[in-house]
Structures are given as C-alpha cells and as structure tokens.
Coordinates of N, CA, C and O in Angstrom, one line a residue:
X1139 N 1.1 -1.0 0.0 CA 0.0 0.1 0.1 C 0.6 1.6 0.2 O -0.1 2.5 -0.8
X1140 N 2.0 1.4 0.8 CA 2.9 1.8 0.5 C 3.0 2.5 -0.6 O 3.2 4.3 -1.4
X1141 N 3.1 1.7 -1.3 CA 3.3 2.4 -3.0 C 1.9 3.1 -3.5 O 2.5 4.1 -4.6
X1142 N 0.9 3.4 -3.0 CA 0.2 4.2 -4.0 C -0.1 5.1 -3.2 O -0.9 6.3 -4.2
X1143 N 0.3 6.0 -2.4 CA 1.3 7.5 -2.0 C 1.8 7.2 -3.0 O 2.1 8.8 -3.2
X1144 N 2.8 7.2 -3.2 CA 4.4 7.5 -4.1 C 4.3 8.2 -5.2 O 4.3 9.7 -5.8
X1145 N 3.1 7.7 -5.9 CA 2.6 8.2 -7.5 C 1.1 10.1 -6.8 O 1.6 11.2 -7.8
X1146 N 0.9 10.0 -5.7 CA 1.0 11.2 -5.1 C 1.6 12.4 -4.7 O 1.7 13.8 -4.7
X1147 N 2.8 11.7 -4.8 CA 3.8 13.0 -3.7 C 4.7 14.1 -4.8 O 5.6 13.5 -5.9
X1148 N 5.4 14.7 -4.9 CA 5.6 15.7 -5.7 C 6.5 16.4 -4.8 O 7.0 16.2 -3.7
X1149 N 7.7 17.6 -5.4 CA 8.2 18.3 -5.1 C 7.7 19.5 -3.5 O 8.3 20.2 -2.8
X1150 N 6.0 19.4 -3.7 CA 5.8 20.6 -3.0 C 5.0 19.6 -2.4 O 3.6 18.8 -1.9
X1151 N 4.8 20.8 -1.0 CA 4.2 19.9 0.4 C 2.5 19.9 0.6 O 2.2 20.2 -0.1
X1152 N 2.6 18.7 0.8 CA 0.8 17.7 0.8 C -0.1 17.7 2.1 O 1.0 16.6 2.8
X1153 N -0.8 17.9 2.7 CA -1.2 17.4 4.1 C -1.1 16.6 4.0 O -1.5 15.9 2.7
X1154 N -1.1 15.8 5.5 CA -1.8 14.9 5.1 C -3.7 14.1 5.2 O -3.7 12.8 4.6
X1155 N -3.8 15.7 5.3 CA -5.9 14.6 5.1 C -5.9 15.1 3.7 O -6.8 14.5 3.5
X1156 N -5.2 16.2 3.0 CA -5.6 16.8 1.7 C -5.2 14.3 0.6 O -6.0 14.6 0.3
X1157 N -3.5 14.3 1.7 CA -3.4 12.6 0.7 C -4.6 11.8 1.5 O -4.4 10.7 -0.2
X1158 N -4.3 11.5 2.2 CA -6.1 10.8 2.7 C -7.2 11.2 1.8 O -7.3 9.3 2.1
X1159 N -7.6 12.5 1.6 CA -8.9 12.3 0.8 C -8.6 11.2 -0.7 O -9.1 10.8 -0.6
X1160 N -7.2 12.1 -0.9 CA -7.0 10.9 -2.0 C -7.0 9.5 -2.5 O -7.6 9.1 -3.2
X1161 N -6.6 9.5 -1.3 CA -6.7 7.5 -0.7 C -7.6 7.6 -0.1 O -7.4 5.5 -0.2
X1162 N -8.4 7.9 0.5 CA -9.6 7.3 1.0 C -9.5 7.1 2.5 O -10.0 5.0 3.4
X1163 N -7.8 7.1 2.6 CA -7.5 6.7 4.6 C -7.5 8.1 4.9 O -7.1 10.0 5.0
X1164 N -7.3 7.7 7.0 CA -6.8 8.9 7.3 C -5.3 9.3 7.8 O -4.9 8.8 7.0
X1165 N -5.8 10.7 8.2 CA -3.7 11.2 8.3 C -2.5 10.3 8.6 O -1.2 10.4 8.8
X1166 N -3.1 9.8 9.9 CA -3.1 9.2 10.4 C -2.2 7.7 9.7 O -0.6 7.4 9.8
X1167 N -2.5 6.7 9.1 CA -2.6 6.0 8.1 C -0.6 6.6 6.4 O -0.6 6.0 6.3
X1168 N -1.6 7.4 6.7 CA -0.4 8.3 6.1 C 0.8 8.0 6.0 O 2.1 8.5 5.0
X1169 N 0.8 9.0 7.6 CA 1.5 9.0 7.8 C 2.9 8.2 8.2 O 4.0 7.4 8.1
X1170 N 2.0 6.4 8.2 CA 2.3 5.6 7.8 C 2.6 5.0 7.1 O 3.5 4.0 6.4
X1171 N 1.8 4.9 6.0 CA 2.8 5.3 4.4 C 4.2 5.7 3.6 O 4.7 5.0 3.4
X1172 N 3.8 6.8 4.6 CA 5.2 7.9 4.2 C 6.4 7.3 5.0 O 7.7 6.9 3.9
X1173 N 6.1 7.1 5.8 CA 7.1 6.0 7.0 C 7.7 4.9 6.7 O 9.1 3.9 6.4
X1174 N 6.6 3.8 5.6 CA 7.5 2.6 5.4 C 8.3 3.3 3.5 O 8.5 2.9 3.7
X1175 N 7.5 4.3 3.5 CA 8.4 4.5 2.3 C 9.6 4.9 1.9 O 10.3 4.2 1.6
X1176 N 10.5 5.8 3.1 CA 11.3 6.0 3.6 C 11.9 5.2 3.7 O 13.3 4.9 3.2
X1177 N 11.2 4.1 4.4 CA 12.2 2.5 4.5 C 13.0 2.0 4.3 O 13.4 0.7 3.4
X1178 N 11.5 2.3 2.1 CA 12.3 1.6 1.2 C 13.1 2.5 0.3 O 13.7 1.7 -0.4
X1179 N 13.9 3.9 0.7 CA 15.2 4.2 0.5 C 14.5 5.1 -0.4 O 15.2 6.4 -0.5
X1180 N 12.9 5.8 -0.6 CA 12.6 6.8 -0.9 C 12.8 8.0 0.1 O 12.4 8.0 1.4
X1181 N 12.8 9.4 -0.6 CA 13.3 9.9 0.3 C 12.2 11.4 1.0 O 12.2 12.4 -0.1
X1182 N 11.2 11.3 1.6 CA 9.9 12.2 2.1 C 9.5 12.6 3.2 O 11.2 12.3 3.8
X1183 N 10.0 13.9 2.7 CA 10.2 14.4 3.8 C 8.7 15.2 4.6 O 7.9 15.6 3.4
X1184 N 8.7 15.3 5.9 CA 8.0 15.1 6.5 C 8.6 16.9 7.6 O 9.4 16.2 7.7
X1185 N 7.2 17.7 7.0 CA 6.9 18.8 7.6 C 5.8 18.6 8.1 O 5.0 19.1 8.1
X1186 N 5.4 20.3 8.7 CA 5.1 21.0 9.3 C 3.5 21.6 8.4 O 3.0 21.1 8.3
X1187 N 4.7 21.8 6.9 CA 3.7 22.0 5.5 C 3.2 20.5 5.4 O 1.7 20.9 4.0
X1188 N 3.9 19.5 5.0 CA 3.2 17.9 5.2 C 3.9 17.1 4.3 O 5.3 17.5 5.0
X1189 N 3.6 16.6 3.3 CA 4.5 15.3 2.7 C 5.4 16.0 1.4 O 3.8 16.1 0.6
X1190 N 6.6 15.4 1.3 CA 7.0 16.2 -0.2 C 8.3 15.1 -0.3 O 8.4 15.0 0.5
X1191 N 8.5 15.3 -2.1 CA 8.9 14.3 -2.2 C 10.4 15.3 -2.3 O 10.8 16.0 -2.5
X1192 N 12.3 14.8 -1.9 CA 12.8 15.4 -1.2 C 13.4 16.0 -2.8 O 13.7 15.3 -3.9
X1193 N 13.7 17.5 -2.9 CA 13.9 17.6 -4.3 C 15.1 16.8 -5.3 O 16.3 17.1 -4.2
X1194 N 14.5 17.7 -6.5 CA 15.5 17.0 -7.1 C 15.3 14.7 -7.6 O 16.3 14.1 -8.0
X1195 N 14.5 14.6 -6.3 CA 14.2 13.3 -7.1 C 13.1 13.1 -7.8 O 12.1 14.1 -8.2
X1196 N 13.7 11.4 -9.1 CA 12.6 11.3 -10.1 C 11.0 10.7 -9.5 O 11.5 10.5 -8.5
X1197 N 9.7 12.0 -10.2 CA 8.8 11.7 -9.5 C 7.7 10.8 -10.2 O 7.6 11.1 -11.2
X1198 N 7.3 9.6 -9.4 CA 6.5 8.9 -10.7 C 5.3 9.5 -11.5 O 6.2 9.1 -12.7
X1199 N 5.4 10.8 -10.7 CA 3.8 11.1 -11.5 C 4.4 11.6 -12.7 O 3.8 13.0 -13.4
X1200 N 5.3 12.2 -13.0 CA 6.3 13.5 -13.7 C 6.6 12.1 -14.5 O 7.4 13.2 -15.9
X1201 N 6.9 10.5 -14.1 CA 7.7 10.4 -15.7 C 6.5 9.4 -16.6 O 5.7 9.3 -16.2
X1202 N 6.8 9.9 -17.7 CA 5.9 9.7 -18.6 C 6.1 8.6 -19.3 O 7.2 8.2 -20.1
X1203 N 5.2 7.6 -19.6 CA 6.1 6.1 -19.9 C 4.7 5.9 -21.8 O 3.3 6.1 -21.8
X1204 N 4.9 5.8 -22.2 CA 4.3 5.1 -24.2 C 4.3 3.7 -24.5 O 5.1 3.5 -23.9
X1205 N 3.2 2.9 -24.0 CA 3.5 2.3 -25.1 C 3.2 1.0 -23.2 O 2.7 1.3 -22.3
X1206 N 3.2 0.2 -24.0 CA 3.7 -1.3 -22.5 C 4.4 -1.3 -21.7 O 4.9 -1.3 -21.2
X1207 N 5.8 -1.1 -23.1 CA 7.0 -1.6 -22.3 C 7.3 0.1 -21.1 O 7.0 1.1 -21.2
X1208 N 7.4 -0.5 -19.5 CA 7.8 0.4 -18.6 C 6.6 1.3 -17.4 O 6.8 1.6 -17.0
X1209 N 5.7 0.6 -18.3 CA 4.3 0.5 -16.7 C 4.8 -0.3 -15.8 O 4.2 0.7 -14.5
X1210 N 5.5 -1.0 -15.6 CA 5.3 -1.2 -14.1 C 6.2 -0.7 -13.2 O 7.7 0.1 -13.8
X1211 N 6.7 0.0 -12.0 CA 7.2 1.0 -12.3 C 7.8 0.6 -10.6 O 6.6 1.4 -9.5
X1212 N 8.7 1.2 -10.1 CA 9.4 0.7 -8.5 C 10.1 1.2 -8.5 O 11.3 1.3 -8.3
X1213 N 10.6 1.9 -7.9 CA 11.2 3.1 -7.2 C 12.1 2.2 -6.1 O 12.0 1.9 -5.0
X1214 N 13.4 2.7 -6.0 CA 14.3 2.3 -4.8 C 15.7 3.3 -4.5 O 15.7 3.2 -5.8
X1215 N 15.4 3.9 -3.7 CA 16.4 4.9 -3.5 C 17.5 4.4 -3.8 O 18.7 5.6 -4.2
X1216 N 17.9 3.3 -3.0 CA 19.5 3.3 -2.9 C 19.4 0.7 -3.0 O 18.6 0.8 -2.6
X1217 N 20.5 0.6 -4.3 CA 20.7 -0.6 -4.2 C 22.5 -0.9 -4.6 O 22.4 -0.1 -5.3
X1218 N 22.2 -2.4 -4.5 CA 23.5 -2.9 -4.7 C 23.4 -3.0 -6.6 O 24.3 -2.5 -7.6
X1219 N 22.3 -3.7 -7.4 CA 22.5 -4.4 -8.8 C 21.0 -4.4 -9.1 O 19.9 -4.4 -8.4
X1220 N 20.7 -3.7 -10.2 CA 19.6 -3.6 -10.3 C 19.0 -4.6 -10.7 O 17.5 -5.4 -11.6
X1221 N 19.6 -5.9 -11.6 CA 19.2 -7.1 -12.2 C 19.1 -7.9 -11.5 O 18.3 -8.9 -11.0
X1222 N 19.4 -7.7 -9.3 CA 19.3 -8.3 -8.4 C 18.3 -8.0 -8.2 O 17.4 -8.7 -8.0
X1223 N 17.3 -7.1 -8.1 CA 16.4 -6.5 -7.7 C 15.4 -6.7 -8.7 O 14.6 -7.0 -8.4
X1224 N 15.3 -6.6 -10.0 CA 14.3 -6.9 -11.1 C 14.6 -8.5 -11.2 O 12.8 -9.1 -10.9
X1225 N 15.1 -9.3 -10.5 CA 15.1 -10.9 -10.5 C 14.2 -11.5 -9.2 O 13.3 -11.7 -9.3
X1226 N 14.1 -9.8 -8.0 CA 13.7 -10.4 -6.7 C 12.2 -10.2 -6.9 O 11.3 -10.0 -6.7
X1227 N 12.4 -8.6 -7.3 CA 10.2 -8.5 -8.1 C 10.0 -8.9 -9.0 O 8.5 -9.3 -8.6
X1228 N 10.5 -10.0 -9.9 CA 9.6 -10.8 -10.7 C 9.0 -12.3 -9.6 O 8.3 -13.1 -9.7
X1229 N 10.4 -12.6 -8.9 CA 10.1 -13.6 -8.5 C 9.6 -13.3 -6.5 O 9.0 -14.1 -5.9
X1230 N 9.0 -12.4 -6.7 CA 8.0 -12.2 -5.6 C 6.4 -12.5 -5.2 O 6.2 -12.2 -6.4
X1231 N 5.9 -13.6 -4.8 CA 4.7 -13.7 -4.6 C 4.1 -13.7 -4.5 O 3.0 -13.1 -4.9
X1232 N 4.0 -12.6 -3.2 CA 3.1 -11.9 -3.1 C 3.6 -10.1 -3.8 O 1.2 -9.6 -4.6
X1233 N 3.6 -10.0 -4.8 CA 3.2 -8.4 -5.5 C 4.5 -8.5 -6.8 O 5.3 -7.4 -7.3
X1234 N 4.3 -9.7 -7.1 CA 5.3 -9.9 -8.3 C 5.3 -8.8 -9.8 O 3.7 -8.2 -9.6
X1235 N 6.6 -8.7 -10.1 CA 6.6 -7.6 -11.2 C 5.6 -8.4 -12.2 O 5.6 -9.7 -12.9
X1236 N 5.2 -7.4 -13.4 CA 3.5 -7.3 -14.3 C 4.9 -8.2 -15.8 O 6.3 -8.4 -15.2

C-alpha cells in the first residue's frame, strides 16, 4: 500500500488530510505509509506543511510512459544491483512484477 502514496507525492508539500482524502484513508495512515516509503529508501520529507519528495527526486507521476514497456515502476532509493532487484521483483510471490 505504500506504493499508492508514491505517485501522489511531488516536490511540493501536501497535507496528510489532502493525501488521505485522495487515498481514502486518514492522515495517520498517510504518515504510516510515508514512513514505510522512507524505509524503502524513498526520500520523503515530512514537515509541518505536509509530505513531499526531496528536491531532485524523480517523481513517478512526472515520468511519461508510452506503450506497454516501462508501465511497471518501482522506486528504490539505493540498491546494489538493478539486475538483482529486477529478479527479486519478478520472483516476489505477494507482488510480482507484471
């Protein structure tokens, strides 16, 4: 479910209430999702103004994808090997890559 929050984040802060309304959850859940994204390496900034991506972070909502190739997107802040990550995602029984 943290993946549902990521496409909504931009470099501009948005309140937990606003994000929660878009996701159909409360602001406490938004905070939990933001913390999970941080745990996955996504640079989420949490301030009094709300939640945002750190400046310079490529926002999934800004990536123009055409055709069918590239529709699956998973953001990882830092990783050792893209091939190992792709293989692990393909083999993930709970959320396999398409």
